[in-house]
Amino acid sequence: MLLKTLSESSGVSGGEKEVRQFISHQVRPHVENVETDILGNLIVRKKGKKEGPVLMVASHMDEVGMMVAGFEKSGLIKFFKVGGIDDRVLLSKVVQIGPNKVPGVIGAKAIHLQKPEERKKSIKVEDLCIDIGAGSRDEAEKRVRLGDYITFSTRYEEIGDNCAKGKALDNRVGCAVLIEILKREGYPYSFYGVFTVQEEVGMRGAGTAAYRIKPDLALAVEGTTAADVVEVKEEGHVTTLGKGPALTIMDASVIAHRGMVSFLMKLAEEKGIPYQIRRFTGAGTDAGRIALTRQGIPSAVVSVPCRYIHNPAGILNLKDVEYTVKLVEEFVKNLPEGGFDNEGID
Amino acid sequence: MDIIDFLQKISTTPGVSGYEDKVSEIVMEEFKKYSHKVSRDVLGNVIALKKGLNNGPDTPKIMLAAHMDEIGLMVSKIEEGGFLRISSVGGIDPRTLLNQEVLVHGRKDLPGVIGAKSPHILEPEEMEKGIKLDKLYIDLGISEARANEMVSVGDIVTIRRDFVPLGEKMAAGKAMDDRAGVAVVLQCLQELQGIRHDADVYAVATVQEEVGVRGAIVSAYGVAPDIGIAIDVCHGDMPGVPEHKTSLLGKGTVITTGPNIHPVIYKQLVKLAEEYQIPHQKDTAPGPTGTDAWALQISREGIATGLVSIPLRYMHTSVELLSMEDIKHSARLLARFIAFQKHDGLKELVACF
Amino acid sequence: MKELIKELSEAYGPSGREEAVRKIIQGKLKPLADNMEVDSLGNLIVHKKGPGKRIMLAAHMDELGLMVTFIDKNGFLRFSNVGGISPHVLLGERVVFNNGTAGTIGCEKIDSMKDLNFKKLYIDIGASQKKEAEDKVRIGDTAVYQRNCLDLGGRIISKALDDRVGCAVLIQVLQEIESPANDLFFVFTVQEEVGVRGARTSAYRIKPDYGLAVDVTRTGDTPESETMSVALGKGPTIKVKDTLIISHPRVKKLMVDAAEKAGIPYQLEVLERGGTDSGAIHLSRGGVPSGVMSIPCRYIHTPSEMVDYQDVIHGVGLLKNILETPLE
């Protein structure tokens, strides 16, 4: 299972090697060219029947996680967060550290030892440590190094009705979609698939890759928030599991190109692919960087709804993934020869 | 010039973000002595080129970036009575400004004092609160008419602060962030006079770092290097700050790793420091490093970026304190790093992935 | 020029949907431009040829807006802000969509004004159920303030003077300028209010030697306002610093010299919070020396922004003087 391996691989921003190598191995037989740039973006060229508008389909490989920041005398490990994580989810989790995946746990003071007022407060990352069972600083430093990346240790699993649970679904699900697209054939125009790095620390990879490729248009494939859960009122759901891929009108980083969004909607309706509009304008994606590269690049975002992203265990609907693959495939196959411009938009 | 004299000179010279010309004159003059060509770009970045001996297509082009701007103040309004209201340029803690002596760079340089009520007339509650910038004002001891004649809105203000040597190895002063980095770059150029190197080196003293790494954005685009190393200051050890967030003063140059840093550059720096027995420490940055390195990394198609820092206490005050030894160690490491880059160095930077 | 300001400020054009404004400007400038193009983000680039240096002039077409994110079963619309709007100015405000659908903003019951945020607000377009609302408005549609431009004599009140008044200044200058001494690119930018985005890509495309944004700026001349020296009616401002730029000293000086020489009143501006298109232009490629001319404006980002008409007239004069002097 593609998504299982992708989800269980370690790839915190700046340390995407394991994910990159897996993807590279997967797509190599199906594409014309594979290269890595100096930031670590994996840039793949898929051959079409002819040359046309240059499309870049981007999907980021990195996940939020942590990093070894220091060692206590006792052998406990201080750590920093990499990317946006709620401190409160860190408590009582199993993690793995560095290339050797050294296991460790984030401990919490036993409830018996806490005063009543302590129990009410959230615990900050500054006050937490990772315990790898080392008896001293020296022993700990033998097993992990300063700067080593840390991920949650979460097994991917299919659960419920057509759902899957795992870590890093944002954005390994985007990677899974893009890999699948690259494996298929019959595209009219050659295009680029780019697996980007460091989206979670500021959309760092997408801009440099777009600068290099100079695409005429770009599509980012993402895992996005779904908050269709109890405790959240319907107007706050953002996206809903099982209702198909989500299209972005606007987020904090980009206003999607209106011509492209209308085209995607029309296509979905024609091909009978369910879709939804992302009902939120916050957070950013690679499309934000790509859109502002060089003279500007018309960009849009297609996302798979995922619950509990940036947490140790997220949930998505596998039907949504299928429909997302379908929509992206149809988009690439039906790309207008002239690309998209701003003339003629009402 | 001796590196400590140089640091003393540039630390005491005004050079607030956007108005670095005085300090850049001195930097140009000194960089010129140890490089082949020195120029200034349209935003004022000083760019010195020291050519390498064997520069082929796969020899990395290296850019060193240390920012020469400092945080400072700007006149925002001339009030009745000739008092001046101020706005900050860069991240200033207004509480460190109370009753500082300043220079207002108006039609000519005017000495003045930032006013502070004497304790006799202060309400007890006032003393409990940190003062806000919009309550502060500069007193030049001149009339309103004279103030209007000599000063305009937008004039730059700097804090007057001598360079304070502390014992044999330490010193304190203003603008050590990041004139200390500029001193490292100068000393690196000096060291390179005696070391063979293949790669072209662009030593850049950048502008406007304190207001958003702006000089690095445009100079990195202009120079278009393959490798970029930022040289800046990092937080030194002090009471009340966790150990893993600081580095030790006098214990050597600080080499950072994290998403902002190319893994090969980090490895090479550490390896060379060990090989040449240069005192060094390691640091981690889980996201933005808050230095020119952040801009360098994503210029054009991307640059392999490194960060070398000097531990500094009391950052963004006018008494920033550091050890001269750390400057020297940083410069030695950089020179060794440059000499290490050979004609096929570029390949490794991609092959590691 | 008042009619021009009225026409522009009353037009619909939130960030990302600037086409109505662009159409008005295109219509006015077609006879005067040597070349006119729309780039992939929607910036309108008007080239007026001249000898000498390439100068990029930028005024943004976009205004603030409210984007619909949800339609409930009773036909109420939930929304997010597009650009920097304070929820406080929205209470009781009327808004209008591109297709003419109008509505008013309502608020959930709250105990204190401190609890007020966008999540508590909704747009009521008079629909009694979801279906009826959906016939008029879709998720993703954006509304703007519904306000007319009001001429108070010396001063003008309207929505979106930020930065339609800048657009008006550029149009007027292009209409009046006889012999440009420089090669001029008048750029009417998009998406300034969401992060100076249009200016960034258009500057990359144009590769200017100099950049100059024309925008509005805050003032310190109202009761108990911030300590800022800018006032309405004392002339356009020449910016020294804001959040996004420290104006290039050379550009600042040439603007001051032009004002002094022509005897045009001006004010120097240090802005504590805020930025303009020049923030993006000056960091384009290897750097572009840039400055900003602002029209002082009270109540920025509210439905009732106020400028002084003489400041606008003097702004046109100052800009013309700058552009008719050959730059080095």
Short mmCIF file of N, CA and C in Angstrom, two decimals, chain A residues 211 233-236 249-255 257-258 265 277-282 289 291-298 340-343 345-346, chain C residues 15-17 19 22-23 26 38-42 67 69-70 78 80-83 98 108 119 130 139-140 191 194-195 197 200-202 204-205 285:
data_model
loop_
_atom_site.label_atom_id
_atom_site.label_comp_id
_atom_site.label_asym_id
_atom_site.label_seq_id
_atom_site.Cartn_x
_atom_site.Cartn_y
_atom_site.Cartn_z
N TYR A 211 10.61 28.37 -9.66
CA TYR A 211 11.56 29.28 -10.32
C TYR A 211 12.36 28.52 -11.36
N LYS A 233 -19.38 23.54 15.06
CA LYS A 233 -20.64 23.83 14.36
C LYS A 233 -20.42 23.72 12.86
N GLU A 234 -21.50 23.49 12.13
CA GLU A 234 -21.37 23.19 10.71
C GLU A 234 -20.62 24.28 9.95
N GLU A 235 -20.82 25.54 10.33
CA GLU A 235 -20.13 26.61 9.59
C GLU A 235 -18.62 26.58 9.78
N GLY A 236 -18.16 25.78 10.75
CA GLY A 236 -16.73 25.69 10.99
C GLY A 236 -16.10 24.42 10.46
N ILE A 249 -10.91 28.46 -2.87
CA ILE A 249 -11.14 29.75 -3.52
C ILE A 249 -10.03 30.69 -3.07
N MET A 250 -9.79 30.69 -1.76
CA MET A 250 -8.77 31.56 -1.20
C MET A 250 -8.31 30.98 0.13
N ASP A 251 -6.99 31.04 0.39
CA ASP A 251 -6.50 30.78 1.73
C ASP A 251 -5.55 31.90 2.11
N ALA A 252 -4.82 31.73 3.20
CA ALA A 252 -3.98 32.85 3.64
C ALA A 252 -2.81 33.11 2.70
N SER A 253 -2.51 32.16 1.83
CA SER A 253 -1.34 32.32 0.97
C SER A 253 -1.70 32.60 -0.48
N VAL A 254 -2.90 32.29 -0.90
CA VAL A 254 -3.20 32.40 -2.34
C VAL A 254 -4.68 32.67 -2.58
N ILE A 255 -4.94 33.42 -3.63
CA ILE A 255 -6.29 33.47 -4.19
C ILE A 255 -6.18 32.63 -5.45
N HIS A 257 -6.53 30.89 -8.96
CA HIS A 257 -6.89 31.49 -10.25
C HIS A 257 -8.33 31.12 -10.59
N ARG A 258 -9.16 32.12 -10.82
CA ARG A 258 -10.60 31.85 -10.97
C ARG A 258 -10.91 31.02 -12.19
N MET A 265 -14.26 22.86 -11.51
CA MET A 265 -15.65 22.58 -11.11
C MET A 265 -16.43 22.00 -12.27
N ILE A 277 -16.27 22.88 -1.89
CA ILE A 277 -15.46 24.08 -1.77
C ILE A 277 -14.91 24.11 -0.35
N ARG A 278 -13.63 24.44 -0.22
CA ARG A 278 -13.03 24.57 1.10
C ARG A 278 -13.60 25.83 1.75
N ARG A 279 -14.24 25.66 2.90
CA ARG A 279 -15.03 26.75 3.48
C ARG A 279 -14.26 27.47 4.58
N PHE A 280 -13.13 28.04 4.19
CA PHE A 280 -12.21 28.62 5.17
C PHE A 280 -11.17 29.40 4.38
N THR A 281 -10.68 30.51 4.94
CA THR A 281 -9.67 31.27 4.19
C THR A 281 -8.32 31.30 4.90
N GLY A 282 -8.19 30.53 5.97
CA GLY A 282 -6.91 30.54 6.69
C GLY A 282 -5.95 29.50 6.17
N ARG A 289 3.34 30.21 -2.75
CA ARG A 289 4.68 30.54 -3.22
C ARG A 289 4.78 30.47 -4.74
N ALA A 291 2.47 30.78 -7.00
CA ALA A 291 1.71 31.81 -7.70
C ALA A 291 2.50 33.11 -7.84
N LEU A 292 3.40 33.38 -6.89
CA LEU A 292 4.12 34.66 -6.90
C LEU A 292 5.53 34.52 -7.45
N THR A 293 5.84 33.38 -8.05
CA THR A 293 7.17 33.18 -8.60
C THR A 293 7.30 33.91 -9.94
N ARG A 294 8.48 34.50 -10.13
CA ARG A 294 8.76 35.25 -11.36
C ARG A 294 7.62 36.21 -11.69
N GLN A 295 7.04 36.07 -12.92
CA GLN A 295 6.01 37.03 -13.33
C GLN A 295 4.62 36.66 -12.84
N GLY A 296 4.53 35.62 -12.06
CA GLY A 296 3.21 35.19 -11.57
C GLY A 296 2.74 33.97 -12.33
N ILE A 297 2.22 32.99 -11.62
CA ILE A 297 1.82 31.72 -12.22
C ILE A 297 0.40 31.39 -11.75
N PRO A 298 -0.55 31.27 -12.70
CA PRO A 298 -1.91 30.89 -12.31
C PRO A 298 -1.87 29.57 -11.53
N PHE A 340 -4.40 29.29 -19.05
CA PHE A 340 -5.42 30.16 -18.47
C PHE A 340 -4.91 31.60 -18.40
N ASP A 341 -5.75 32.55 -18.77
CA ASP A 341 -5.35 33.95 -18.56
C ASP A 341 -6.49 34.70 -17.88
N ASN A 342 -6.35 36.01 -17.80
CA ASN A 342 -7.35 36.80 -17.09
C ASN A 342 -8.31 37.53 -18.02
N GLU A 343 -8.10 37.37 -19.31
CA GLU A 343 -9.02 38.00 -20.25
C GLU A 343 -10.30 37.17 -20.25
N ILE A 345 -12.57 36.86 -18.07
CA ILE A 345 -13.18 36.50 -16.79
C ILE A 345 -14.17 37.60 -16.43
N ASP A 346 -15.38 37.21 -16.05
CA ASP A 346 -16.39 38.25 -15.79
C ASP A 346 -16.11 38.97 -14.50
N SER C 15 -9.96 42.01 -3.37
CA SER C 15 -8.75 41.32 -3.78
C SER C 15 -9.08 40.04 -4.54
N GLY C 16 -8.52 39.88 -5.71
CA GLY C 16 -8.75 38.69 -6.51
C GLY C 16 -9.91 38.85 -7.48
N ARG C 17 -10.71 39.92 -7.29
CA ARG C 17 -11.84 40.16 -8.20
C ARG C 17 -11.87 41.62 -8.60
N GLU C 19 -11.77 42.89 -11.64
CA GLU C 19 -12.01 43.11 -13.07
C GLU C 19 -12.88 44.33 -13.39
N ARG C 22 -10.68 47.25 -13.21
CA ARG C 22 -9.73 47.20 -14.33
C ARG C 22 -10.39 47.67 -15.62
N LYS C 23 -11.63 47.26 -15.80
CA LYS C 23 -12.36 47.63 -17.03
C LYS C 23 -12.52 49.16 -17.12
N GLN C 26 -9.09 50.57 -17.96
CA GLN C 26 -8.75 50.25 -19.36
C GLN C 26 -9.46 51.20 -20.32
N VAL C 38 -2.63 42.75 -19.53
CA VAL C 38 -3.07 42.20 -18.25
C VAL C 38 -2.25 40.94 -18.01
N ASP C 39 -1.59 40.85 -16.85
CA ASP C 39 -0.74 39.67 -16.62
C ASP C 39 -1.52 38.55 -15.94
N SER C 40 -0.82 37.49 -15.59
CA SER C 40 -1.53 36.28 -15.17
C SER C 40 -2.21 36.42 -13.81
N LEU C 41 -1.81 37.39 -12.99
CA LEU C 41 -2.52 37.62 -11.74
C LEU C 41 -3.66 38.62 -11.91
N GLY C 42 -3.62 39.36 -13.03
CA GLY C 42 -4.67 40.33 -13.29
C GLY C 42 -4.22 41.78 -13.17
N MET C 67 -15.63 37.26 2.28
CA MET C 67 -15.88 36.09 1.44
C MET C 67 -16.81 35.09 2.13
N THR C 69 -18.28 31.79 3.36
CA THR C 69 -17.71 30.46 3.59
C THR C 69 -18.78 29.42 3.92
N PHE C 70 -20.00 29.88 4.19
CA PHE C 70 -21.04 28.92 4.60
C PHE C 70 -22.41 29.57 4.49
N ARG C 78 -22.27 32.96 6.46
CA ARG C 78 -21.07 33.18 7.29
C ARG C 78 -19.94 33.58 6.36
N SER C 80 -15.51 35.06 5.88
CA SER C 80 -14.17 35.43 6.36
C SER C 80 -13.81 36.78 5.77
N ASN C 81 -12.89 37.46 6.42
CA ASN C 81 -12.45 38.74 5.87
C ASN C 81 -11.41 38.54 4.78
N VAL C 82 -11.47 39.39 3.76
CA VAL C 82 -10.43 39.45 2.74
C VAL C 82 -9.70 40.76 2.98
N GLY C 83 -8.50 40.68 3.54
CA GLY C 83 -7.77 41.90 3.91
C GLY C 83 -8.07 42.32 5.33
N ASN C 98 -21.08 41.20 -6.22
CA ASN C 98 -20.83 41.62 -7.59
C ASN C 98 -22.11 41.61 -8.43
N GLU C 108 -24.43 37.59 16.39
CA GLU C 108 -25.01 36.72 17.41
C GLU C 108 -25.10 37.49 18.72
N LYS C 119 -16.42 35.22 13.65
CA LYS C 119 -17.25 34.03 13.80
C LYS C 119 -18.64 34.35 14.36
N LYS C 130 -32.11 28.35 2.83
CA LYS C 130 -30.84 28.10 2.17
C LYS C 130 -30.94 28.22 0.64
N ILE C 139 -20.87 29.94 -2.17
CA ILE C 139 -19.69 29.93 -1.30
C ILE C 139 -18.49 30.37 -2.13
N GLY C 140 -17.70 31.27 -1.58
CA GLY C 140 -16.55 31.79 -2.33
C GLY C 140 -16.82 33.16 -2.92
N GLN C 191 -4.49 42.43 -5.49
CA GLN C 191 -4.15 41.68 -4.27
C GLN C 191 -3.15 42.38 -3.35
N VAL C 194 -3.98 41.69 0.50
CA VAL C 194 -3.71 40.37 1.07
C VAL C 194 -2.22 40.04 1.03
N GLY C 195 -1.38 41.05 0.84
CA GLY C 195 0.07 40.80 0.91
C GLY C 195 0.86 41.28 -0.30
N ARG C 197 0.73 41.27 -3.38
CA ARG C 197 1.09 40.17 -4.28
C ARG C 197 1.23 40.60 -5.74
N ARG C 200 4.46 42.35 -6.68
CA ARG C 200 5.65 41.51 -6.70
C ARG C 200 5.88 40.89 -8.08
N THR C 201 4.83 40.32 -8.65
CA THR C 201 5.01 39.65 -9.94
C THR C 201 5.14 40.67 -11.07
N SER C 202 4.42 41.80 -10.98
CA SER C 202 4.52 42.77 -12.07
C SER C 202 5.88 43.46 -12.06
N TYR C 204 8.65 42.03 -11.20
CA TYR C 204 9.57 41.06 -11.80
C TYR C 204 9.48 41.13 -13.32
N ARG C 205 8.26 41.28 -13.82
CA ARG C 205 8.04 41.32 -15.26
C ARG C 205 8.63 42.58 -15.89
N ARG C 285 14.00 41.03 -7.91
CA ARG C 285 15.29 40.67 -8.53
C ARG C 285 16.45 41.19 -7.69
#
